[in-house]
mmCIF file of C-alpha atoms and ligand atoms in Angstrom:
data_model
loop_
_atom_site.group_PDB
_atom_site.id
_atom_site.type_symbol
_atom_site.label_atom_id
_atom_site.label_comp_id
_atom_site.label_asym_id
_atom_site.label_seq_id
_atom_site.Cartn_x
_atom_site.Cartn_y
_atom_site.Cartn_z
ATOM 1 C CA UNK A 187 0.000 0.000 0.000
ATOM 2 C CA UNK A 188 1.390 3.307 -1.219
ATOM 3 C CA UNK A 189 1.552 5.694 2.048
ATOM 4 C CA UNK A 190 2.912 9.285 1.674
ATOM 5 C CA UNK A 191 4.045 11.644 4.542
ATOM 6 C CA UNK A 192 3.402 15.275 3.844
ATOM 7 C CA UNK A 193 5.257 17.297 6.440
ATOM 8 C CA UNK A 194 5.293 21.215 7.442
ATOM 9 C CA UNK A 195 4.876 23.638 10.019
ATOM 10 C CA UNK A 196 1.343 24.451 8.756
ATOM 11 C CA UNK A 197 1.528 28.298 10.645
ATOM 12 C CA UNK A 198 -1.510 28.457 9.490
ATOM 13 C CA UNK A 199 -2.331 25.829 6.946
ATOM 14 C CA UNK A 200 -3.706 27.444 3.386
ATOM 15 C CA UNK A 201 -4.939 26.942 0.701
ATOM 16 C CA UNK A 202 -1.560 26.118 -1.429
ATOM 17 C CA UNK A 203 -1.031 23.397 1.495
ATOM 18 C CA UNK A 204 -5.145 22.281 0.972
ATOM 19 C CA UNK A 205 -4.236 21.981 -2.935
ATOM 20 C CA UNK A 206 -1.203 19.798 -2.550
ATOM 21 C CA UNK A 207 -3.335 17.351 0.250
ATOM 22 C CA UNK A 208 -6.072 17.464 -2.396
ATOM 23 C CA UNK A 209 -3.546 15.865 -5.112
ATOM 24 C CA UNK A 210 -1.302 13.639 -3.185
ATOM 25 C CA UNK A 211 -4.257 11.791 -1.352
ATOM 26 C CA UNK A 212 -5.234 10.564 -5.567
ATOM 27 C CA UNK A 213 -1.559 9.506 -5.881
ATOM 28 C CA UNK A 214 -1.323 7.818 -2.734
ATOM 29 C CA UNK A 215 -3.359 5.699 -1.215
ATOM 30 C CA UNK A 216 -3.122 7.031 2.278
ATOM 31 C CA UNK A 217 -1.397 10.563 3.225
ATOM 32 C CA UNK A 218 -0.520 11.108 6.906
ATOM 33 C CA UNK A 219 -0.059 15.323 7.105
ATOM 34 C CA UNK A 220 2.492 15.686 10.046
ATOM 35 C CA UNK A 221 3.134 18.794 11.671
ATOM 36 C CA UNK A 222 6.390 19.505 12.705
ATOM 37 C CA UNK A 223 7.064 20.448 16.294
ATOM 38 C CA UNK A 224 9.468 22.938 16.994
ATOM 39 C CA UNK A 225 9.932 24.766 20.106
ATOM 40 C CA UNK A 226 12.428 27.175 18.955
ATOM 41 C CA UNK A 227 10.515 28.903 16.338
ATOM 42 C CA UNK A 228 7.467 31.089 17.767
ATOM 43 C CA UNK A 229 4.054 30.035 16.009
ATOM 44 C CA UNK A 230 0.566 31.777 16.001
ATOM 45 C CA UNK A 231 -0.789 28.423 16.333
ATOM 46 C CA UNK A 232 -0.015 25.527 19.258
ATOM 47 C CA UNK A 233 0.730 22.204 17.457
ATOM 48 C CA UNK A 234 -2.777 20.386 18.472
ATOM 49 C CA UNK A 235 -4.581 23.870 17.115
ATOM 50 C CA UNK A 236 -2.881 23.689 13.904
ATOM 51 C CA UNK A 237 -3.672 19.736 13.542
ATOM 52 C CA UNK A 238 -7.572 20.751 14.847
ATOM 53 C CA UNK A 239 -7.500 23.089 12.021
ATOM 54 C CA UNK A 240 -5.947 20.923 9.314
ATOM 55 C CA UNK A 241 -8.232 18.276 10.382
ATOM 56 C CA UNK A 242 -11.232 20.750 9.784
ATOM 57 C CA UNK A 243 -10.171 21.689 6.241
ATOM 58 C CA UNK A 244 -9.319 18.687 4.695
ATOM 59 C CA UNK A 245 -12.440 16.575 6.423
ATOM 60 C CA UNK A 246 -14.221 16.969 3.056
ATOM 61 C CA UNK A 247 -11.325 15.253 0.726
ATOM 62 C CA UNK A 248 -12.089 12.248 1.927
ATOM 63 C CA UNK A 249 -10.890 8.907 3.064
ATOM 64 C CA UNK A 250 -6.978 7.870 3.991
ATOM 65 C CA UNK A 251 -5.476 11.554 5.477
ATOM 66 C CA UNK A 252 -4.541 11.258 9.055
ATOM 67 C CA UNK A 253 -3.197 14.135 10.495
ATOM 68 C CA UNK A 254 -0.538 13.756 13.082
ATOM 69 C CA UNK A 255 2.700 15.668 15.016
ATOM 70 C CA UNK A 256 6.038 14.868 15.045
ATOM 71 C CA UNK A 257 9.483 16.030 16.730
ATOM 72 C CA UNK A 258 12.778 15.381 16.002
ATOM 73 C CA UNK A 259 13.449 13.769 12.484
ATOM 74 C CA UNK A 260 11.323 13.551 9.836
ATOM 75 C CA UNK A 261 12.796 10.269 8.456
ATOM 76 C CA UNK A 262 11.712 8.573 11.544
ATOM 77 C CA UNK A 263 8.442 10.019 11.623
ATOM 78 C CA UNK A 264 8.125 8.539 8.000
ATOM 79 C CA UNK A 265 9.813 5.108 9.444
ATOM 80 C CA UNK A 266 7.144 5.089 12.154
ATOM 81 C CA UNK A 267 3.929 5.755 10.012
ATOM 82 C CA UNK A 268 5.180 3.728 7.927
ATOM 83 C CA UNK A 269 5.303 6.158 4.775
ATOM 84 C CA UNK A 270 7.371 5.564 1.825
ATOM 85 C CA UNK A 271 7.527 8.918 0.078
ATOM 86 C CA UNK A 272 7.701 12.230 1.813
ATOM 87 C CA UNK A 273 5.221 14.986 -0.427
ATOM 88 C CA UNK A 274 7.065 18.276 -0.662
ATOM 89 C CA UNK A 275 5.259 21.224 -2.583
ATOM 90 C CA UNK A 276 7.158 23.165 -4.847
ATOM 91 C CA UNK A 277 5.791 26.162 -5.545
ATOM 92 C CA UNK A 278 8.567 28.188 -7.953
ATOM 93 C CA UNK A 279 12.368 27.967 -8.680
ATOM 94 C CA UNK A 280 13.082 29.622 -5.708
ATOM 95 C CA UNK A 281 11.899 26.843 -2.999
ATOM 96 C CA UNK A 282 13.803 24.296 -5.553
ATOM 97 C CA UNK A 283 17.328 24.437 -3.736
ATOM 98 C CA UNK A 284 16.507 24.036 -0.067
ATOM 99 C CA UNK A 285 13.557 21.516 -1.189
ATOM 100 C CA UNK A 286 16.594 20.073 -2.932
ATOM 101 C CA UNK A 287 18.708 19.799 -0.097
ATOM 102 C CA UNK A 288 16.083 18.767 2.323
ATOM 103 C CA UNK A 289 14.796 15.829 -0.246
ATOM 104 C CA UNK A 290 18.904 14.493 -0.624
ATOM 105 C CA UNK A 291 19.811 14.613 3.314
ATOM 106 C CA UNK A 292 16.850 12.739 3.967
ATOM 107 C CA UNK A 293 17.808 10.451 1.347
ATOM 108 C CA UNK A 294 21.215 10.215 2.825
ATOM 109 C CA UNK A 295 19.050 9.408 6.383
ATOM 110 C CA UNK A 296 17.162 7.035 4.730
ATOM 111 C CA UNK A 297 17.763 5.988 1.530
ATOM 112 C CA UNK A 298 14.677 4.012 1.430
ATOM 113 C CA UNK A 299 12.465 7.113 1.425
ATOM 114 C CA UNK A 300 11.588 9.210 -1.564
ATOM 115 C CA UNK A 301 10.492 12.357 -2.138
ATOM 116 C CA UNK A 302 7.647 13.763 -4.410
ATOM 117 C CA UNK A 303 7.434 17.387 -5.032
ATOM 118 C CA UNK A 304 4.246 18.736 -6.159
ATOM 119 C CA UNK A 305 3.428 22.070 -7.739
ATOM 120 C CA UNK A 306 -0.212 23.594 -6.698
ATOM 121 C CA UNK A 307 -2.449 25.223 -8.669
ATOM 122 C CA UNK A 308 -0.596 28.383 -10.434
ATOM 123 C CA UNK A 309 -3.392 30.588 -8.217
ATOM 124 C CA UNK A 310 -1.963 29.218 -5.389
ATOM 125 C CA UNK A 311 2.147 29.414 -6.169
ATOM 126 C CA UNK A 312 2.440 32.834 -4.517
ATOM 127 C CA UNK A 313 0.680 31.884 -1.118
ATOM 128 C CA UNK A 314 3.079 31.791 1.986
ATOM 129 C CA UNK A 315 2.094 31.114 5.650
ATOM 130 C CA UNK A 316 4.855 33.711 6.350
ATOM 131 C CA UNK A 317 2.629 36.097 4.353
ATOM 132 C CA UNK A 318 -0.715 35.316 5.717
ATOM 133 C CA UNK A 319 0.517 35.400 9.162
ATOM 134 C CA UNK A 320 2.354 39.149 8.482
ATOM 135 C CA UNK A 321 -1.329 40.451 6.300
ATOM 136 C CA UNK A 322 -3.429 38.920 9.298
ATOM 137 C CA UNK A 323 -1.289 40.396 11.680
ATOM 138 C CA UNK A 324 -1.817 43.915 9.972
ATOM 139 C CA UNK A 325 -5.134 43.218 9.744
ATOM 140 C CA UNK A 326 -5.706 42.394 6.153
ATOM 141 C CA UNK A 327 -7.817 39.620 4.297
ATOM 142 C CA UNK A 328 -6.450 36.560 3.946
ATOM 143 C CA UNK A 329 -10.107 35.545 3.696
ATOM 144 C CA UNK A 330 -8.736 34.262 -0.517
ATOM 145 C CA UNK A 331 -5.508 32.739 0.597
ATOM 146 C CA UNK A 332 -6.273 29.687 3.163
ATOM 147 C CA UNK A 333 -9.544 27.749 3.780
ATOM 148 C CA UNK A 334 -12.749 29.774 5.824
ATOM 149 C CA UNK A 335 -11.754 28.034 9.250
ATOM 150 C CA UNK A 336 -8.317 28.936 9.403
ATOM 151 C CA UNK A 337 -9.181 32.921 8.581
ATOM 152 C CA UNK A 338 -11.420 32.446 11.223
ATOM 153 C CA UNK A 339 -9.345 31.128 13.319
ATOM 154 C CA UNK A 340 -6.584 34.088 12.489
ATOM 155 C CA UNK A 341 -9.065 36.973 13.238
ATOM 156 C CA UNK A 342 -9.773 35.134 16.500
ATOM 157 C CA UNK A 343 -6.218 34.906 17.495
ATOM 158 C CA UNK A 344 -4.584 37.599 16.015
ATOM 159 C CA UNK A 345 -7.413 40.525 17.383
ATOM 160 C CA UNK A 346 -9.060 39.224 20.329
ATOM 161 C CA UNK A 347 -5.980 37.127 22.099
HETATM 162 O O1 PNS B 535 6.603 24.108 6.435
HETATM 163 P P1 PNS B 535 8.085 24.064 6.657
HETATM 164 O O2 PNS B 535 8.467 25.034 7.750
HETATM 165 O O3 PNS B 535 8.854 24.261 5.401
HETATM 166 O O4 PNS B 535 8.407 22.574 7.206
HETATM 167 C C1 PNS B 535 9.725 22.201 7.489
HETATM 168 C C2 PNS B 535 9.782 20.783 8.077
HETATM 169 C C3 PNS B 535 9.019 20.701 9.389
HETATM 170 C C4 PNS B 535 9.201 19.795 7.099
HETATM 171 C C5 PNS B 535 11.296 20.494 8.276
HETATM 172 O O5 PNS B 535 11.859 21.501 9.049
HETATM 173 C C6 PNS B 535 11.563 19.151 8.917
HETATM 174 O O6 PNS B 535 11.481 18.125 8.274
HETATM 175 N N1 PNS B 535 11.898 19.169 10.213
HETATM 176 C C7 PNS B 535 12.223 17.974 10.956
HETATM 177 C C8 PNS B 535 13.730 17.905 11.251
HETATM 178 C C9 PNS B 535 14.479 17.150 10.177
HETATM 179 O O7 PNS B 535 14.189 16.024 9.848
HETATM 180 N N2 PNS B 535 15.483 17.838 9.619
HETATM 181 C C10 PNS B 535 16.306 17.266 8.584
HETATM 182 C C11 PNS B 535 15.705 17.477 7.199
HETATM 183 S S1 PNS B 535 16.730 18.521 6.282
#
């Protein structure tokens, strides 16, 4: 059974990240979404919100996406779910060399486990977290660049908190 691990920090989830679930669950037969956890790097969203969230938005794509955390390596997160490919989206030239160098030292980790990358929908390629998170924080709407839960979810945190 062909089982992909799609891995990210998801700070928020959008709808680039919804796109690329939405394609690797038809090339896969089950797609565990793991978000990273890392304590260093200050989020807008707690790991079990973002994987509430993720859970919310991608309810409606259907069957075989689990949605799970991990810390520490992702090549045995992938080892322990048992995935066999590691889903990567690529979104222009200029993700292509650190994709690059994250697909070929997990390679050299594991050199069992592949990596796909996908490109999203061209209306998605210029959609960031980094971006959303810096438009929400001023206030702006992100209402057309990740799914109707997670803007929610932004406005919540980001004016009421
Ligand atoms: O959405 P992001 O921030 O690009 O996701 C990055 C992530 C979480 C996939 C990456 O940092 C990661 O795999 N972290 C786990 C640590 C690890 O395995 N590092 C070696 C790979 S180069």
């Amino acid at each position: 059974m062909s089982k992909a691990i799609y891995p990210g920090s998801f700070d928020p989830f959008t709808n680039g990240h919804r796109d690329l679930v939405e394609r690797a669950s038809q090339l896969f037969e089950s797609l565990v979404i793991a978000v990273g956890v890392n304590p260093s790097k200050q989020s807008v969203f707690s790991v079990e919100e973002r994987m509430a969230l993720i859970r919310e938005c991608v309810q409606e794509i259907g069957r075989g996406i689990e949605v799970v955390s991990f810390a520490g390596l992702l090549v045995n997160a992938a080892r322990e779910q048992g995935a066999t490919c590691v889903v990567r989206g690529i979104r222009g030239t200029s993700d292509l060399d650190s994709e690059f160098a994250m697909a070929s030292t997990n390679r050299t980790l594991s050199p069992e486990l592949d990596t796909a990358f996908l490109a999203p929908s061209p209306q998605w390629s210029f959609v960031s977290s980094r971006w959303v998170r810096e438009v929400a924080r001023g206030g702006g709407e992100v209402g057309a660049l990740v799914p109707a839960a997670v803007a929610a979810a932004l406005a919540r945190r980001l004016t009421k908190d």
